[in-house]
Short mmCIF file of C-alpha atoms and ligand atoms in Angstrom, two decimals:
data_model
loop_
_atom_site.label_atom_id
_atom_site.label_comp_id
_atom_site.label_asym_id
_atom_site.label_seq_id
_atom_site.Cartn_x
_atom_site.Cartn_y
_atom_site.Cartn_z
CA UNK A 12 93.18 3.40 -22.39
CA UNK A 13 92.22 4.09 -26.17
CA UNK A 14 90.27 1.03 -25.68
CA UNK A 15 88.04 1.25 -22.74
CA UNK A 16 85.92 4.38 -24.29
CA UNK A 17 83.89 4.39 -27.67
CA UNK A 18 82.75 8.35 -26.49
CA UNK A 19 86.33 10.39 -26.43
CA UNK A 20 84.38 12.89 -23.52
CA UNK A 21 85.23 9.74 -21.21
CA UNK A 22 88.19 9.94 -21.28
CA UNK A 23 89.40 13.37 -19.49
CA UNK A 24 86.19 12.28 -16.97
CA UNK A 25 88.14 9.13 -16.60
CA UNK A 26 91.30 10.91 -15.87
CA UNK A 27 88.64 13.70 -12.89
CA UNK A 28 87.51 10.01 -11.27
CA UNK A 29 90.30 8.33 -11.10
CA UNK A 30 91.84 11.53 -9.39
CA UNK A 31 88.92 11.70 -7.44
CA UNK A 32 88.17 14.99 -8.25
CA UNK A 33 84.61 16.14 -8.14
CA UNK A 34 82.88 16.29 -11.92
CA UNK A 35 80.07 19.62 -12.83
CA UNK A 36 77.04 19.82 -14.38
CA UNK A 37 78.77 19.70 -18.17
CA UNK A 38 80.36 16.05 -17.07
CA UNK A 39 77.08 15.25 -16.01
CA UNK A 40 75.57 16.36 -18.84
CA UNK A 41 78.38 14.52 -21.66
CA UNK A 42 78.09 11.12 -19.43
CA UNK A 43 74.05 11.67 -19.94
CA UNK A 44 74.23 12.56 -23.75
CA UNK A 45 76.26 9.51 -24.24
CA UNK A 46 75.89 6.29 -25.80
CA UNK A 47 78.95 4.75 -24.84
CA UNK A 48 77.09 2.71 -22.01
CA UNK A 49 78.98 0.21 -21.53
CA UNK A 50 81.95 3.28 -20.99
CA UNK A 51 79.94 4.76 -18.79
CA UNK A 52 79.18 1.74 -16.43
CA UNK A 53 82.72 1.06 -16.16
CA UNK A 54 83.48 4.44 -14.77
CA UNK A 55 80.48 4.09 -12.32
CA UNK A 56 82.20 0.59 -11.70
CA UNK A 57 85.21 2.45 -10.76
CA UNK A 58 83.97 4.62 -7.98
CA UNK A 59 81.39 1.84 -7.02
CA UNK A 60 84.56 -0.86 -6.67
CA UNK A 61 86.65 1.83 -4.99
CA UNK A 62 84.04 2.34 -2.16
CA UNK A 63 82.20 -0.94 -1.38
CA UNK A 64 83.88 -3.61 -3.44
CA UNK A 65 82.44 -6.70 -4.12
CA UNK A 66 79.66 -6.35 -1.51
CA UNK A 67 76.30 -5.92 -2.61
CA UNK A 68 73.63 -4.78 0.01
CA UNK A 69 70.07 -6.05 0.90
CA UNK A 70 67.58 -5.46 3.39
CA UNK A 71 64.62 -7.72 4.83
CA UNK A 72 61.83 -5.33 5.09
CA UNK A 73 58.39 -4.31 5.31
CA UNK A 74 56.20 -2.13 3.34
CA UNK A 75 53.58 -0.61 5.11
CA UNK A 76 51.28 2.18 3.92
CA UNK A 77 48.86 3.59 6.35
CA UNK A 78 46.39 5.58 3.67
CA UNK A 79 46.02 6.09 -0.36
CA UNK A 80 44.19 9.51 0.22
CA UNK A 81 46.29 12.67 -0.62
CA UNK A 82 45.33 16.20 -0.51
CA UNK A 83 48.26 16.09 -3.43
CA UNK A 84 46.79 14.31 -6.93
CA UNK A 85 50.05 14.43 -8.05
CA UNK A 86 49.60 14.26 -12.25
CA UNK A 87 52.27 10.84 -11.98
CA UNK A 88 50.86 9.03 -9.22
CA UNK A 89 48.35 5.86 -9.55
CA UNK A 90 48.47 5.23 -5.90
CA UNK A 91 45.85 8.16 -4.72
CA UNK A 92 42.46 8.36 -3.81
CA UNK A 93 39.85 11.05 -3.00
CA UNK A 94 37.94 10.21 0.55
CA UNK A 95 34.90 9.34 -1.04
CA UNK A 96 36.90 7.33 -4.24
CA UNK A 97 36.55 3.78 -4.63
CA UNK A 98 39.52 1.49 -3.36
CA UNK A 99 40.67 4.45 -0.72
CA UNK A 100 41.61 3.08 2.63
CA UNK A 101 42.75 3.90 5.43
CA UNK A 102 44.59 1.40 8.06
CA UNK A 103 43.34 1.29 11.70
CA UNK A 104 45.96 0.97 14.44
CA UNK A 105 44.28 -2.34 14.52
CA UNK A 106 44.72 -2.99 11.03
CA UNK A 107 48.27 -2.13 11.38
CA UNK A 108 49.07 -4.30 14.45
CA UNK A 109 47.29 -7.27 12.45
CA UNK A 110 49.86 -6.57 8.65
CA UNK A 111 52.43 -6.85 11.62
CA UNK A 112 51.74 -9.71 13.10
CA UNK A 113 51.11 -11.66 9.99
CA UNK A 114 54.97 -11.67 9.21
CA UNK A 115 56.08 -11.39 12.88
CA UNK A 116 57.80 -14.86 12.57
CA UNK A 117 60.01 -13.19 9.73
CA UNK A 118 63.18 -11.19 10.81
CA UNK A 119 62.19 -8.40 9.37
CA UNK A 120 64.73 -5.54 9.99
CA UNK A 121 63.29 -2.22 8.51
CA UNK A 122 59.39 -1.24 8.29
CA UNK A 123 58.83 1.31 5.40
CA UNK A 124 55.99 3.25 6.17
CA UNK A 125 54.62 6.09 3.98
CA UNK A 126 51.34 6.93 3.08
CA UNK A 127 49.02 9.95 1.27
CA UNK A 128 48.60 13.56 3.21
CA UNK A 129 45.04 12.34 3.88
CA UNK A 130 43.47 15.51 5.84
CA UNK A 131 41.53 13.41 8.67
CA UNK A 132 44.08 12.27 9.98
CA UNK A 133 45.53 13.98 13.05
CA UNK A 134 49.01 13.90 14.01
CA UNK A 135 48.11 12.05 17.47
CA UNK A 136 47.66 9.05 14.54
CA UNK A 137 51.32 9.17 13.34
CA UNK A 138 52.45 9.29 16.99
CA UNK A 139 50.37 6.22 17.64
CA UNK A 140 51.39 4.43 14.54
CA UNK A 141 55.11 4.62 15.23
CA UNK A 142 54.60 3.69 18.72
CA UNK A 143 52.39 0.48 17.63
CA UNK A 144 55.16 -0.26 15.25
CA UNK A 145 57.74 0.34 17.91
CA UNK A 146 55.86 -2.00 20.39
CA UNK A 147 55.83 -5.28 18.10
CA UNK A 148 58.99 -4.70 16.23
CA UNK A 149 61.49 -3.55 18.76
CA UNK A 150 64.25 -4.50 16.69
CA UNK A 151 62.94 -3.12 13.37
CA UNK A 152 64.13 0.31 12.47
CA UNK A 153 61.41 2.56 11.19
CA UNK A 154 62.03 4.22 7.84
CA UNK A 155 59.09 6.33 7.92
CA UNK A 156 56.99 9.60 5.89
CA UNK A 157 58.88 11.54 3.59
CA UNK A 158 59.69 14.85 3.76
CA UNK A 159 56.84 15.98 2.06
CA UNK A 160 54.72 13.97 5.24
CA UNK A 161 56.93 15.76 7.52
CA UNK A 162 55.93 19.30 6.44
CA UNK A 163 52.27 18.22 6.30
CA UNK A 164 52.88 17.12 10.00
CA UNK A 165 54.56 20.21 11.13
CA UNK A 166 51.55 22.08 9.38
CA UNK A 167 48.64 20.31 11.29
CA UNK A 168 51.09 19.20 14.75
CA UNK A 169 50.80 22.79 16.01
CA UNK A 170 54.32 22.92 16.62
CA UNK A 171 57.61 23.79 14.51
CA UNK A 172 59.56 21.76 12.11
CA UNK A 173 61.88 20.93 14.58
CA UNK A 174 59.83 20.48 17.20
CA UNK A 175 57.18 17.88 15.31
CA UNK A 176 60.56 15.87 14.30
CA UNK A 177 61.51 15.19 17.70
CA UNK A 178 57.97 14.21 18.89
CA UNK A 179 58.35 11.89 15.57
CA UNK A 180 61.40 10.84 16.97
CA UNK A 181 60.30 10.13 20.35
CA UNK A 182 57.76 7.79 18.94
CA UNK A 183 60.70 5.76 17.41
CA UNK A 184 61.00 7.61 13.53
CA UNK A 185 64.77 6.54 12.95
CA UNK A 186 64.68 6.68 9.40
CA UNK A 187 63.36 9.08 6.32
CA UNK A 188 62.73 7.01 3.07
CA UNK A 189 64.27 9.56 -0.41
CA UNK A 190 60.13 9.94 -1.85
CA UNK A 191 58.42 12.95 -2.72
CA UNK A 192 61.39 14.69 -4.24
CA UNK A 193 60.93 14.03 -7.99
CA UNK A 194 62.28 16.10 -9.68
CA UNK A 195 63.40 19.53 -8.00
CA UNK A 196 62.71 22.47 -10.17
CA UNK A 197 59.49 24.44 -10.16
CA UNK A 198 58.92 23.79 -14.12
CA UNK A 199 58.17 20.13 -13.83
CA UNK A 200 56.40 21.05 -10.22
CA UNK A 201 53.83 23.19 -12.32
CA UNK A 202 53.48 20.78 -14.91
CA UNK A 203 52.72 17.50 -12.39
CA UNK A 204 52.64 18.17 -8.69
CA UNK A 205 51.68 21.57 -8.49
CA UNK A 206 50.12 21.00 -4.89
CA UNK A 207 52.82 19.49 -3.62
CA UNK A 208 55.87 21.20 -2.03
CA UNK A 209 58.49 22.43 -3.85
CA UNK A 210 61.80 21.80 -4.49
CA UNK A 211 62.94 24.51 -2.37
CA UNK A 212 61.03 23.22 0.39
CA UNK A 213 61.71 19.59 0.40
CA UNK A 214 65.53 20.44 0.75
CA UNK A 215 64.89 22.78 3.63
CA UNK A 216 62.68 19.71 5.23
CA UNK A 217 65.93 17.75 5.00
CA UNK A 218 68.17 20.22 5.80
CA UNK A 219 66.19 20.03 9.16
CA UNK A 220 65.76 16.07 9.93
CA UNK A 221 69.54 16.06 9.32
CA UNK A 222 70.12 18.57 11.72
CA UNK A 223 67.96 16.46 14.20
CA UNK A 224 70.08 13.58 13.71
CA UNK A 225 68.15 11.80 11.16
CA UNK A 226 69.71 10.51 7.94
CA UNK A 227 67.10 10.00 4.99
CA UNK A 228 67.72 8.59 1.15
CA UNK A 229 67.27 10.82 -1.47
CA UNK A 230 65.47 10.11 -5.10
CA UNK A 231 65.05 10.92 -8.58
CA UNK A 232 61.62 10.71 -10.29
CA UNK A 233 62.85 10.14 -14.19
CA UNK A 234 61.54 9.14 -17.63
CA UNK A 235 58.27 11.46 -17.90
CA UNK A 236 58.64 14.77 -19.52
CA UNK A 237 62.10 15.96 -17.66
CA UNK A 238 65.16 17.14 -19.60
CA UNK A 239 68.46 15.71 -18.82
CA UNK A 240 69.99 19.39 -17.97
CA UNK A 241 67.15 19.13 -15.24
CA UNK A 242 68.22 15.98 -14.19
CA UNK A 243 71.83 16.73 -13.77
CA UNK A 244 70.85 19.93 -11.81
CA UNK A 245 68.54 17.96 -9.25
CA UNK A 246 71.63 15.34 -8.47
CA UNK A 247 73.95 18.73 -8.01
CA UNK A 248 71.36 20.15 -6.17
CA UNK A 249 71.00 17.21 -3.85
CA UNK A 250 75.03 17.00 -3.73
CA UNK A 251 75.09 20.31 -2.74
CA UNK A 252 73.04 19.77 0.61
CA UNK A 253 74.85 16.49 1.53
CA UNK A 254 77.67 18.35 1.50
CA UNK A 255 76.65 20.83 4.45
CA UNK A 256 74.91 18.27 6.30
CA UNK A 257 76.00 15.02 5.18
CA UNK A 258 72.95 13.65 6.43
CA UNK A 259 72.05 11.64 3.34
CA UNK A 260 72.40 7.78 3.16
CA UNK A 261 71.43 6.20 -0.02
CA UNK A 262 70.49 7.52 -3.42
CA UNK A 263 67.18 6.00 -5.27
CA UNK A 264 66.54 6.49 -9.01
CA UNK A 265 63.10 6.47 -9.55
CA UNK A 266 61.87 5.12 -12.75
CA UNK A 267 58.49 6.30 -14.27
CA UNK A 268 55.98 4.00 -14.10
CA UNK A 269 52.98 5.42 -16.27
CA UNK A 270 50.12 3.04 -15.95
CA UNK A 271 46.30 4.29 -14.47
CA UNK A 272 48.26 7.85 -14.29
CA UNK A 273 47.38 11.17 -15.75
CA UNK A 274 50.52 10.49 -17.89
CA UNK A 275 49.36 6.96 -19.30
CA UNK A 276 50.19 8.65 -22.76
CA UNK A 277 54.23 8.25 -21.94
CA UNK A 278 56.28 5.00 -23.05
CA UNK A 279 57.91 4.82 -19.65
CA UNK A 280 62.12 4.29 -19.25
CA UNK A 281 64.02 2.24 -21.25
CA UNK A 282 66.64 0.27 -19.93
CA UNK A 283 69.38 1.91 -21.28
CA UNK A 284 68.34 5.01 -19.56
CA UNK A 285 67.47 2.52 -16.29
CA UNK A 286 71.04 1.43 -16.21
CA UNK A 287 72.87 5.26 -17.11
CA UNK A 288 70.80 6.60 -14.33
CA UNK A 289 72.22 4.87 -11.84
CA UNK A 290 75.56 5.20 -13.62
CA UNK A 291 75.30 8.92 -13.73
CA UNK A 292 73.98 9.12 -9.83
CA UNK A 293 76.83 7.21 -8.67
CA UNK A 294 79.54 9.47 -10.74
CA UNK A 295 78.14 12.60 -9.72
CA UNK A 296 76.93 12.05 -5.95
CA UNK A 297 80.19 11.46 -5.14
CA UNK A 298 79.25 12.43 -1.11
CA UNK A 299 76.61 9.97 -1.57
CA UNK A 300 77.24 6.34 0.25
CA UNK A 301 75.24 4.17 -1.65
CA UNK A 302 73.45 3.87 -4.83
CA UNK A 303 70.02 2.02 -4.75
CA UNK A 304 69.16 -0.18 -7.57
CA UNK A 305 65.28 -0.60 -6.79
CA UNK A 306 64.15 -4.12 -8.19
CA UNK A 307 60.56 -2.92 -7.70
CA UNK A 308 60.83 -0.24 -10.36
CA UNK A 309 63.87 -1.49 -12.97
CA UNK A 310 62.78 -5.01 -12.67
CA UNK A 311 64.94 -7.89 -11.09
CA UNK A 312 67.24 -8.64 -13.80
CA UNK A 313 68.02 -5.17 -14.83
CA UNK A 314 68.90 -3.94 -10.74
CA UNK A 315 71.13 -7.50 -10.85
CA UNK A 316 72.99 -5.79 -14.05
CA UNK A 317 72.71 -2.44 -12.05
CA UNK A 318 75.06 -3.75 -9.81
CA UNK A 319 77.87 -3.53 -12.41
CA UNK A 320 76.75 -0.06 -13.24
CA UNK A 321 77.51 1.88 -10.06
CA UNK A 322 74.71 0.44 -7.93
CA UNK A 323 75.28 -1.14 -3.94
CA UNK A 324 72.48 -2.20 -2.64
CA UNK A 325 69.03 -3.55 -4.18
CA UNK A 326 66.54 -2.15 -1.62
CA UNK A 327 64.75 -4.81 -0.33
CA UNK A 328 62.72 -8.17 0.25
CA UNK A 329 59.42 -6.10 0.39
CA UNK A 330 56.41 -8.30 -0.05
CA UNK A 331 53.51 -6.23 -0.59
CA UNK A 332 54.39 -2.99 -2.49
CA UNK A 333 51.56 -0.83 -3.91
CA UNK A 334 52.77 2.08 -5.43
CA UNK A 335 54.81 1.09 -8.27
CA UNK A 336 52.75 -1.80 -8.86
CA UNK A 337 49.38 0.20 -8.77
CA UNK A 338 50.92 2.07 -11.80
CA UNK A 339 51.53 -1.03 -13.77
CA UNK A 340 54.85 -2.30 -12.33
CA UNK A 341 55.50 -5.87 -13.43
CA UNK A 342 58.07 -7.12 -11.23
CA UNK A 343 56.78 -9.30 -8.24
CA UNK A 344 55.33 -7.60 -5.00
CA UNK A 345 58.33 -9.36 -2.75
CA UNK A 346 61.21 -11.43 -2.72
CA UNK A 347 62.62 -14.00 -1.00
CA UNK A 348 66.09 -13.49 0.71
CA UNK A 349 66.89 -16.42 -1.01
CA UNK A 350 66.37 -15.25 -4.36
CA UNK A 351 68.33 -11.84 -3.40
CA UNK A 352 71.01 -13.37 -2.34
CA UNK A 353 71.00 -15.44 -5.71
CA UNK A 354 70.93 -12.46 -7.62
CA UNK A 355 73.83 -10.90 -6.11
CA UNK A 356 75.95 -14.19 -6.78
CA UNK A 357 75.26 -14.65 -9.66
CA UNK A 358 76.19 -11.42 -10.47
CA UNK A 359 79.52 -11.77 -9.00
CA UNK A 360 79.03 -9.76 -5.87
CA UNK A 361 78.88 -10.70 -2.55
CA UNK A 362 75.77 -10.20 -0.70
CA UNK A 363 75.55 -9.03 2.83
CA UNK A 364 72.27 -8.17 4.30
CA UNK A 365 71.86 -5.19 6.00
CA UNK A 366 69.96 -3.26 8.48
CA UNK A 367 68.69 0.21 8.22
CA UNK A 368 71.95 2.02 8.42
CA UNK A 369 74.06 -0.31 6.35
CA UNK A 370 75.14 -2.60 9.38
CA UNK A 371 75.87 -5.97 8.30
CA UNK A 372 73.65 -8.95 9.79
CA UNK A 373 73.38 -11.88 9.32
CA UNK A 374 76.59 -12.65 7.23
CA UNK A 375 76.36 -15.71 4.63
CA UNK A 376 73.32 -16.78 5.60
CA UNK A 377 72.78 -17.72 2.14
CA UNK A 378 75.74 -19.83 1.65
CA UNK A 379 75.69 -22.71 -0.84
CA UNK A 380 73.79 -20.85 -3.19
CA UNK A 381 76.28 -21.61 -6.11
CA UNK A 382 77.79 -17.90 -8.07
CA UNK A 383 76.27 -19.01 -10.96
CA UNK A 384 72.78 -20.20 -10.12
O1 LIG B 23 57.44 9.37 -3.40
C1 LIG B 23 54.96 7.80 -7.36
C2 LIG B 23 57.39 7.80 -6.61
C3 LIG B 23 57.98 7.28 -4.47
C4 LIG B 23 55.19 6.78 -9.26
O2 LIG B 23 64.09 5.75 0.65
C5 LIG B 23 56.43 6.82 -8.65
O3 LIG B 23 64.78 3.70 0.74
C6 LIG B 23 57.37 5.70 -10.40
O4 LIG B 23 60.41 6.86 -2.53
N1 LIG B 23 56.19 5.67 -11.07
C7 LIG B 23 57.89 6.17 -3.44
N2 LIG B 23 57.52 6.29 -9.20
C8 LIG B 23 59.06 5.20 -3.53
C9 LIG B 23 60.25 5.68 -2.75
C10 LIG B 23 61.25 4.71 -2.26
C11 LIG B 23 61.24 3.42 -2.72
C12 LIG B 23 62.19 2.52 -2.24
C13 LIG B 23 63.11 2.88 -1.28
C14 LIG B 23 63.09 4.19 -0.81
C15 LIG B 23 64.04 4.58 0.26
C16 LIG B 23 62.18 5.12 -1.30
O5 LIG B 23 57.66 6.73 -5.74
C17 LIG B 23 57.08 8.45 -4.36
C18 LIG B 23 57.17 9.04 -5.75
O6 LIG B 23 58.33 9.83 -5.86
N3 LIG B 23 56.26 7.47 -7.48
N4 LIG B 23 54.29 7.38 -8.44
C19 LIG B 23 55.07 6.19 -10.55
N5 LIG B 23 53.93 6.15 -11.20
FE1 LIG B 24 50.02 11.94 -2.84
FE2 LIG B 24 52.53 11.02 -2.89
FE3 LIG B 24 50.76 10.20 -4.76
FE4 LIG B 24 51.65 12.73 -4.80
S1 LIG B 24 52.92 10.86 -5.11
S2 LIG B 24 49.51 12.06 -4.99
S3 LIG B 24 51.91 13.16 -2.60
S4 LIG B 24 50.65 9.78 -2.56
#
């Protein structure tokens, strides 16, 4: 065993994962300080081996998002508008119905829909969105408005928490995508989302879909101007609600994209930090399911290597994202299942598309793509 570790730490973590015994925040903190990284991935390789194999997950879905204005400005974002800003928009139920039907010969199987807390809005407009949705995708899950959405709903639906979820959920919200958590602890709140919920709040938001039935990804925004001991704390702190609810599905690192942002002044992530992100995520959220490796935000070839690191699943086909790529992302804005399924291969997994809740469909449809294309 001398051999597998460069960093000595490893190996008595080695020994807590191989045991299966939960690691703390000083684990989390050693496997962070390290740079031992190929040590690292193979313990993430462990657990991610242990739970899912060789099977690597993708999804063929839709981004949709209904408005850039937000009451929010958050200091990292590059997606938001004010009402009066150039480039704001706002999509029309018609609008919507006609992104829709541009790709309804595509078997699309997830629509991600999230959009800005844009103050004209009523909540008769989120009802009628999901139910347009609903109407000419039957069979496409909605993954819809993160939790932060939510409490701005509850706030302007007139009704409870609980109560605006299930009118959400009567209008066919199955899913709630991980955004809007970035980092949760009130020091990096102040410093870059002061107007948006805390991170108090945003757990209590979950805390309540999952009691509705609802399961809902979580993320981490990283690589701006948080510490690692904050970064180990959020993952405990999301670990720490999964385990009374359980409601969580997948886990999304986030990396910082700082192009046309207030923080264009930061150099962004590095790989190396890409790839122990996910490492760490999947050794500590060890209630989590699955670990995303988002293509949009690491770049294709690093989420492929991310899949050796810990990581399950590489989000999706897309086509069409705008948030990342409005802050300077330079991956492309969709791929083809073809190419995902390429990826995977050649990485020495075996892909298996998936719907919303990790239900395989579609088996092999990809077959004859050679491993090492
Ligand atoms: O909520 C905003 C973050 C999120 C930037 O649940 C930024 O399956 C990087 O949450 N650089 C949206 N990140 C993306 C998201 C997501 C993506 C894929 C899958 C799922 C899922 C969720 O992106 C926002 C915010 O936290 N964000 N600006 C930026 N400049
Ligand atoms: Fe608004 Fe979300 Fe951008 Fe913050 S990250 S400004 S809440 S759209």
């Amino acid at each position: 065993m001398d051999t597998l570790f460069i960093d000595d730490n490893f190996h008595k973590i080695y020994e807590k994962v191989t045991a299966g015994k939960r690691l703390g925040f000083e684990d989390g903190l050693a496997l962070y300080q390290s740079t031992d990284l190929t040590g690292l991935g193979r313990l993430a390789d462990t657990v991610r081996r242990r739970r899912h194999g060789e099977t690597a997950f993708y999804v063929y879905n839709q981004h949709l998002n209904y408005t850039n204005i937000c009451l929010n400005r958050c200091r990292f974002c590059a997606y938001a508008r004010d009402r009066a800003e150039e480039g704001a928009f706002t999509l029309s139920l018609a609008d919507v119905r006609e992104r829709l039907l541009e790709r309804i010969d595509e078997p699309v199987r997830e629509l991600h829909i999230v959009g800005g807390l844009n103050p004209a809005l009523p909540f008769d407009y989120y009802l009628d969105l999901l139910r347009t949705v609903k109407e000419i995708r039957p069979e496409a899950a909605i993954k819809a408005f993160t939790a932060v959405e939510i409490d701005h709903l509850a706030g302007i639906s007139g009704l409870s928490l609980e109560d605006t979820v299930a009118a959400l959920k009567d209008a066919g919200l199955e899913m709630i995508p991980g955004g809007g958590a970035e980092v949760l602890d009130d020091r990096i709140r102040e410093a870059l989302f002061p107007r948006k919920i805390g991170g108090e709040r945003w757990l209590e938001v979950m805390a309540a879909l999952h009691r509705s039935g609802l399961t809902a990804n979580a993320t981490l925004l990283y690589g701006h101007i948080e510490t690692l001991e904050e970064r180990v704390r959020h993952l405990i702190r999301l670990r720490e609600l999964q385990d009374e609810t359980g409601g969580f599905s997948a886990f999304i690192p986030l990396a910082f994209h700082p192009g046309n942002t207030q923080l264009s002044h930061l150099p962004g992530t590095t790989g190396f930090d890409d790839l122990k992100t996910v490492a760490v995520a999947r050794l500590m959220l060890d209630n989590f399911d699955h670990i995303k490796a988002y293509w949009v935000m690491i770049g294709e070839k690093l989420a492929q290597v991310a899949l050796s690191f810990g990581a399950d699943d590489l989000d999706g086909t897309i086509v069409e994202e705008k948030i990342t790529h409005m802050a300077g992302a330079r991956s492309p804005k969709g791929l083809a299942r073809e190419e995902m399924e390429r990826m995977i291969r050649a990485a020495g997994f075996r892909p298996v598309e998936r719907d919303s809740f990790y239900r395989s469909v579609n088996e092999g449809k990809g077959e004859g793509i050679p491993a090492h294309a």
